[in-house]
PDB file of C-alpha atoms in Angstrom:
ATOM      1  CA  UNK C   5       0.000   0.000   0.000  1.00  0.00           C
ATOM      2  CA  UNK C   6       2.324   2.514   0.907  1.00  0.00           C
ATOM      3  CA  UNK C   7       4.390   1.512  -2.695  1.00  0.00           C
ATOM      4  CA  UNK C   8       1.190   2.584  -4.188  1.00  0.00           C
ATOM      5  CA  UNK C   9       0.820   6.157  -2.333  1.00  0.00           C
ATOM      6  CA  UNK C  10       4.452   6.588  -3.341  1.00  0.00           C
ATOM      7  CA  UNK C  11       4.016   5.408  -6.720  1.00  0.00           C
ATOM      8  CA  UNK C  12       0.993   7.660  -7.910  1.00  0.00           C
ATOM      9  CA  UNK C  13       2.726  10.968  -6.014  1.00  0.00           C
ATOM     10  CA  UNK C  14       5.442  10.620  -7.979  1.00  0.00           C
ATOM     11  CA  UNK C  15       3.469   9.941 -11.281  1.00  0.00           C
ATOM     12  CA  UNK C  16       1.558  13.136 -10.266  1.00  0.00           C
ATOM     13  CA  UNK C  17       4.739  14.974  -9.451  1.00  0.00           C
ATOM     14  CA  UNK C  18       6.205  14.454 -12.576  1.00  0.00           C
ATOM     15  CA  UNK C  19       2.736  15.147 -15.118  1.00  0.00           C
ATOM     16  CA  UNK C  20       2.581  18.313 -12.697  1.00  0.00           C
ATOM     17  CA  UNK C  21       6.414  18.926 -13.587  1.00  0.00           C
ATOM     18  CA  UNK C  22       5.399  18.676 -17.225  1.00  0.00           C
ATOM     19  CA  UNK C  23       2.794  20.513 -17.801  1.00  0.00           C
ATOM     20  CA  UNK C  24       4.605  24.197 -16.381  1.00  0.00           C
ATOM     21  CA  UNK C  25       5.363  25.864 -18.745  1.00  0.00           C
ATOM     22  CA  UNK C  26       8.362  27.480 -19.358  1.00  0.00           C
ATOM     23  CA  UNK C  27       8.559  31.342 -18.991  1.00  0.00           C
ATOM     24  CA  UNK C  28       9.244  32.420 -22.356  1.00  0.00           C
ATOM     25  CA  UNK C  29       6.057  30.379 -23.082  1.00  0.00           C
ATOM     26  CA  UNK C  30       4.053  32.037 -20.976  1.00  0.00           C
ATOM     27  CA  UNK C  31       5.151  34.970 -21.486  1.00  0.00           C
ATOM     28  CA  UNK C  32       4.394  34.437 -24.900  1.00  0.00           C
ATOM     29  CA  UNK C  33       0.847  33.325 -23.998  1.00  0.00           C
ATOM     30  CA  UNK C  34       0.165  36.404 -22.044  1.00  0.00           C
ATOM     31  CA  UNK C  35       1.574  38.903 -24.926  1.00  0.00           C
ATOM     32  CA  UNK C  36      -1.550  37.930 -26.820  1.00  0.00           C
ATOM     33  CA  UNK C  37      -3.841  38.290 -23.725  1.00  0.00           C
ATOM     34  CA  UNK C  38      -2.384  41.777 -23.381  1.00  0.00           C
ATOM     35  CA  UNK C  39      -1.333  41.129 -19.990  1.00  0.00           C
ATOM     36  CA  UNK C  40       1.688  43.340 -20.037  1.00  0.00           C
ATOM     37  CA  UNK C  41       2.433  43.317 -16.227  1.00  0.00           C
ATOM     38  CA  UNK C  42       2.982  39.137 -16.463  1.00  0.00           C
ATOM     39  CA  UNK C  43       4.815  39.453 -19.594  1.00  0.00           C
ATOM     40  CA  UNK C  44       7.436  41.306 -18.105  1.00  0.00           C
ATOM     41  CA  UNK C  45       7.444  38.950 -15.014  1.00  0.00           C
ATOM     42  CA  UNK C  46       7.929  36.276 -17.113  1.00  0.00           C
ATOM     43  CA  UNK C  47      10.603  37.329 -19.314  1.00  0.00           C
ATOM     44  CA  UNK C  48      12.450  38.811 -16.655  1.00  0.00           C
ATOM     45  CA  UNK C  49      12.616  35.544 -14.818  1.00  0.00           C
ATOM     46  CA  UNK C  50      13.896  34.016 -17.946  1.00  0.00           C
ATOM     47  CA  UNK C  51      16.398  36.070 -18.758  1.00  0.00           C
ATOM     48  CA  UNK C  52      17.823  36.266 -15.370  1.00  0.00           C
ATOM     49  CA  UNK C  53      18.232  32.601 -15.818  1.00  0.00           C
ATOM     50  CA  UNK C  54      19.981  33.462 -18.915  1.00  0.00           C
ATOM     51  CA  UNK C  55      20.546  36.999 -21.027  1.00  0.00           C
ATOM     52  CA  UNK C  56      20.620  34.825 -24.296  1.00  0.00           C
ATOM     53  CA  UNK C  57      17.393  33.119 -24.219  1.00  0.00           C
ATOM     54  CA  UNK C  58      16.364  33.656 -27.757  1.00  0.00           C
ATOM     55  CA  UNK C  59      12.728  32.882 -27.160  1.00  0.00           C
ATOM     56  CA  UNK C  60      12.261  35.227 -24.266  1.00  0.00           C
ATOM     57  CA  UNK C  61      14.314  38.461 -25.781  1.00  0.00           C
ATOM     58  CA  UNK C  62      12.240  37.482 -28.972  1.00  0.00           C
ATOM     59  CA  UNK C  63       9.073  37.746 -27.124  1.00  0.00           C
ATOM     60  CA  UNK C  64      10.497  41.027 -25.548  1.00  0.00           C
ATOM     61  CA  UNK C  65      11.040  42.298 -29.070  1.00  0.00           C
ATOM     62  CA  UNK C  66       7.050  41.590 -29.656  1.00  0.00           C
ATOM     63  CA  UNK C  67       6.576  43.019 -26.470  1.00  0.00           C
ATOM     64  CA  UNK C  68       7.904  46.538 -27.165  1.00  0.00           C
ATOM     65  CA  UNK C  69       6.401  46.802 -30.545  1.00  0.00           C
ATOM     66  CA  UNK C  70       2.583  45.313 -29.502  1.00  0.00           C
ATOM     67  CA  UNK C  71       0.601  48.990 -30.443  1.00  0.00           C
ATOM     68  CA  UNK C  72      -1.710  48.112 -27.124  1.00  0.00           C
ATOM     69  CA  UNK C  73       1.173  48.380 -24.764  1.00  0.00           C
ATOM     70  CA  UNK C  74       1.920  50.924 -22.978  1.00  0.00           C
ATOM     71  CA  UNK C  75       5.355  50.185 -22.632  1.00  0.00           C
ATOM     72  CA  UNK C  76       5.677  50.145 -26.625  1.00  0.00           C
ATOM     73  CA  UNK C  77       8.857  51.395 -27.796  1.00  0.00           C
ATOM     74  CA  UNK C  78      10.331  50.911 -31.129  1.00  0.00           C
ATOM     75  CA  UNK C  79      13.754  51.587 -30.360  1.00  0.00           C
ATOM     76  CA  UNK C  80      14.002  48.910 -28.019  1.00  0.00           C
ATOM     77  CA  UNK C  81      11.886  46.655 -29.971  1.00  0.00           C
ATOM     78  CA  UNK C  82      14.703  47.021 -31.817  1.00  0.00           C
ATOM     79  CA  UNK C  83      17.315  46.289 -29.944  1.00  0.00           C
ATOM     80  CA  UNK C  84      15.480  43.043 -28.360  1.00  0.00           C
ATOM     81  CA  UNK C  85      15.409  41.979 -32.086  1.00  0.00           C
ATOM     82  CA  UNK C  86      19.469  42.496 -32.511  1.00  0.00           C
ATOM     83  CA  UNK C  87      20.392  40.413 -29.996  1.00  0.00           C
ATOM     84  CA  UNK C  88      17.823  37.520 -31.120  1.00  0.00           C
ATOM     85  CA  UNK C  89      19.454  38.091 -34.373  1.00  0.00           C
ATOM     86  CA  UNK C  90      22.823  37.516 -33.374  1.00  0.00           C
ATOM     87  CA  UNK C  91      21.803  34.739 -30.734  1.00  0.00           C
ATOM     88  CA  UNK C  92      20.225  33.222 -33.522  1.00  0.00           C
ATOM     89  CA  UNK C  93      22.681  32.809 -35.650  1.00  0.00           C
ATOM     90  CA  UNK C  94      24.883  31.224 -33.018  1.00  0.00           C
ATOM     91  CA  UNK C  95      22.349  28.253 -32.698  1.00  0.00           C
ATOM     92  CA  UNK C  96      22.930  24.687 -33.890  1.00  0.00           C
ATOM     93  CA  UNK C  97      20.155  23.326 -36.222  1.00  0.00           C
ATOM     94  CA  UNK C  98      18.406  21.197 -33.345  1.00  0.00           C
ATOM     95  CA  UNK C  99      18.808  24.408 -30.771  1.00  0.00           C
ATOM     96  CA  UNK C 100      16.670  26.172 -33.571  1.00  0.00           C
ATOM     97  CA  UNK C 101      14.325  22.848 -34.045  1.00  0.00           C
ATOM     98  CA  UNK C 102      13.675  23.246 -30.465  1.00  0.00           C
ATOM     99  CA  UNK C 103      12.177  26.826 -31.046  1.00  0.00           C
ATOM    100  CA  UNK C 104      10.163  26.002 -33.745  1.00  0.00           C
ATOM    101  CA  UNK C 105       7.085  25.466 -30.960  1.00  0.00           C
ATOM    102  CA  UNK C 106       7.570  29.364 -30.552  1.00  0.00           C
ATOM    103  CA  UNK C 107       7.456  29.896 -33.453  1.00  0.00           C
ATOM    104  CA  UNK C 108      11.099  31.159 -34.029  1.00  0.00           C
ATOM    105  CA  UNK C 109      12.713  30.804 -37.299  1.00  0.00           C
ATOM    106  CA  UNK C 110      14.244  33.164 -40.031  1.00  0.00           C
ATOM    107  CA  UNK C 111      11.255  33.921 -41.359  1.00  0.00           C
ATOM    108  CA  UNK C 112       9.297  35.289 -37.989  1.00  0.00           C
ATOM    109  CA  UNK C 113      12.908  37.853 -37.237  1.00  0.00           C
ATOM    110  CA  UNK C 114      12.766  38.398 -40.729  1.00  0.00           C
ATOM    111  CA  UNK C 115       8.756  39.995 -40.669  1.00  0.00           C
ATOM    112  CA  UNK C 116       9.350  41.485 -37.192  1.00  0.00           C
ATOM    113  CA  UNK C 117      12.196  43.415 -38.744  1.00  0.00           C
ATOM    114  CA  UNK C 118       9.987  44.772 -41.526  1.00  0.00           C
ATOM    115  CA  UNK C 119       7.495  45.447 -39.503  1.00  0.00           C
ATOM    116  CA  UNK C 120       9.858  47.438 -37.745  1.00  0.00           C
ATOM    117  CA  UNK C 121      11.415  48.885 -40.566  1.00  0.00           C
ATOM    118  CA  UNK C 122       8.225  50.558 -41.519  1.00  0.00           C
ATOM    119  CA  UNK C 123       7.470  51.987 -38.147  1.00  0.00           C
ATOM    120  CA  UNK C 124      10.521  53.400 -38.420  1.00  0.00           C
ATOM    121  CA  UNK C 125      10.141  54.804 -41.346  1.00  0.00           C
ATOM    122  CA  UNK C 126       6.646  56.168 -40.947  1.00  0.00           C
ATOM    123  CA  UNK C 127       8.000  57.877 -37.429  1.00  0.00           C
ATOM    124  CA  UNK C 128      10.140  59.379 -39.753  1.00  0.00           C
ATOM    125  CA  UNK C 129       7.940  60.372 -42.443  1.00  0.00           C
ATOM    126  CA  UNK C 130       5.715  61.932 -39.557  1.00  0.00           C
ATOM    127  CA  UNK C 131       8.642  63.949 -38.267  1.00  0.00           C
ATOM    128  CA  UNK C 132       9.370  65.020 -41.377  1.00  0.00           C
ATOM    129  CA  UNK C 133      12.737  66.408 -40.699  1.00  0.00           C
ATOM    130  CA  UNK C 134      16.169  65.708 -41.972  1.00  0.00           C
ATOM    131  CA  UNK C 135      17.131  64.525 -38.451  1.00  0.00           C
ATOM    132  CA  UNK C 136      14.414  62.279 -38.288  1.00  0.00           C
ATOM    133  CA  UNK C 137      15.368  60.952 -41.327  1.00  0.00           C
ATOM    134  CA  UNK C 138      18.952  60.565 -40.904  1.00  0.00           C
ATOM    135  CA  UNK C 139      18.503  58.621 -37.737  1.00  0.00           C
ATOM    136  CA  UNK C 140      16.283  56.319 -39.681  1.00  0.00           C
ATOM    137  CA  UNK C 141      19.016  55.934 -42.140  1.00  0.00           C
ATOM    138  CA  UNK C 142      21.591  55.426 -39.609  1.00  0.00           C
ATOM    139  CA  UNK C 143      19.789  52.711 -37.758  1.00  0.00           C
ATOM    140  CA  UNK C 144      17.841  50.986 -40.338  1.00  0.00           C
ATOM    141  CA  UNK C 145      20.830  50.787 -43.383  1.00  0.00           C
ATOM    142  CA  UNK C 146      19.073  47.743 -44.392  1.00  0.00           C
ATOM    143  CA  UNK C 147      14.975  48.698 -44.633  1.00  0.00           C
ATOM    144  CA  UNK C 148      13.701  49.029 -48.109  1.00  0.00           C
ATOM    145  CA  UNK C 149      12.051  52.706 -47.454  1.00  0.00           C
ATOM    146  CA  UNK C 150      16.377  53.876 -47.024  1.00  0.00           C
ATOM    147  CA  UNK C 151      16.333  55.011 -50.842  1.00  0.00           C
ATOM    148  CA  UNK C 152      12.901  56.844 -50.085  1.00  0.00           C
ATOM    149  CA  UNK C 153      14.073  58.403 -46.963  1.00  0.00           C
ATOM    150  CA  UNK C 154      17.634  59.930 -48.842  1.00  0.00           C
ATOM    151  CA  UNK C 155      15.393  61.491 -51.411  1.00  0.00           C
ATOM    152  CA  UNK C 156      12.907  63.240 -48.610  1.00  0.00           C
ATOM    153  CA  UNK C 157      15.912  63.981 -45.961  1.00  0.00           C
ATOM    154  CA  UNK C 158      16.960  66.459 -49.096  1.00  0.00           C
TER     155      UNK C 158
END
């Protein structure tokens, strides 16, 4: 009997163990439920585990750039997406296979940058002045609005 009681805790144990999810993942979860307080919770506790988690600075990225938020910031929206970039890159193909429940791939960085891009651009636009565009330039060499953005920093 008592084999039994010890048996079934530690089944439970372990399906509880299971079923937590991770941080990022929640954090994740929450981004979409607009609950920015818990979003920050979460990703803090995962990167304090580690500053290279690639899922949780990706969510961060999100997280900065979600119009809703009142925390949104482009500019580090931007930043959040360098270092996934760069982190990224560094992974071995099964480290990125392991992501792919995020989703996180070359193709998500690649449409949060362009959605970035565009903010960035349009912030510019808005300004309308040759500092505003010459920052964008600076910052955003790569965006596809650059060309546009030489022609109306002129």
């Amino acid at each position: 009997m008592r084999k039994t009681h010890i048996l079934l805790f530690l089944l439970f144990a372990v399906k509880t163990a299971m079923a937590q999810l991770s941080p990022e993942k929640a954090a994740w979860n929450n981004l979409s439920k607009e609950r920015w307080v818990k979003v920050r919770q979460y990703l803090d506790k995962a990167l304090k585990k580690d500053t290279s988690n690639v899922a949780a600075n990706f969510t961060y990225g999100w997280y900065f750039f979600t119009q809703g938020n009142p925390q949104f910031h482009l500019d580090s929206s931007f930043v959040y997406l360098q270092k996934v970039k760069r982190d990224f890159a560094s992974l071995s193909k099964s480290e990125k296979q392991k992501l792919d429940w995020y989703p996180i791939n070359e193709k998500e960085i690649n449409r949060l940058q362009s959605y970035q891009d565009s903010a960035a651009f349009e912030r510019a636009f808005t300004a309308n002045t040759e500092l505003a565009y010459g920052y964008f330039i600076r910052n955003f060499p790569w965006a596809k609005q650059v060309s546009r953005a030489k022609e109306l920093q002129i």
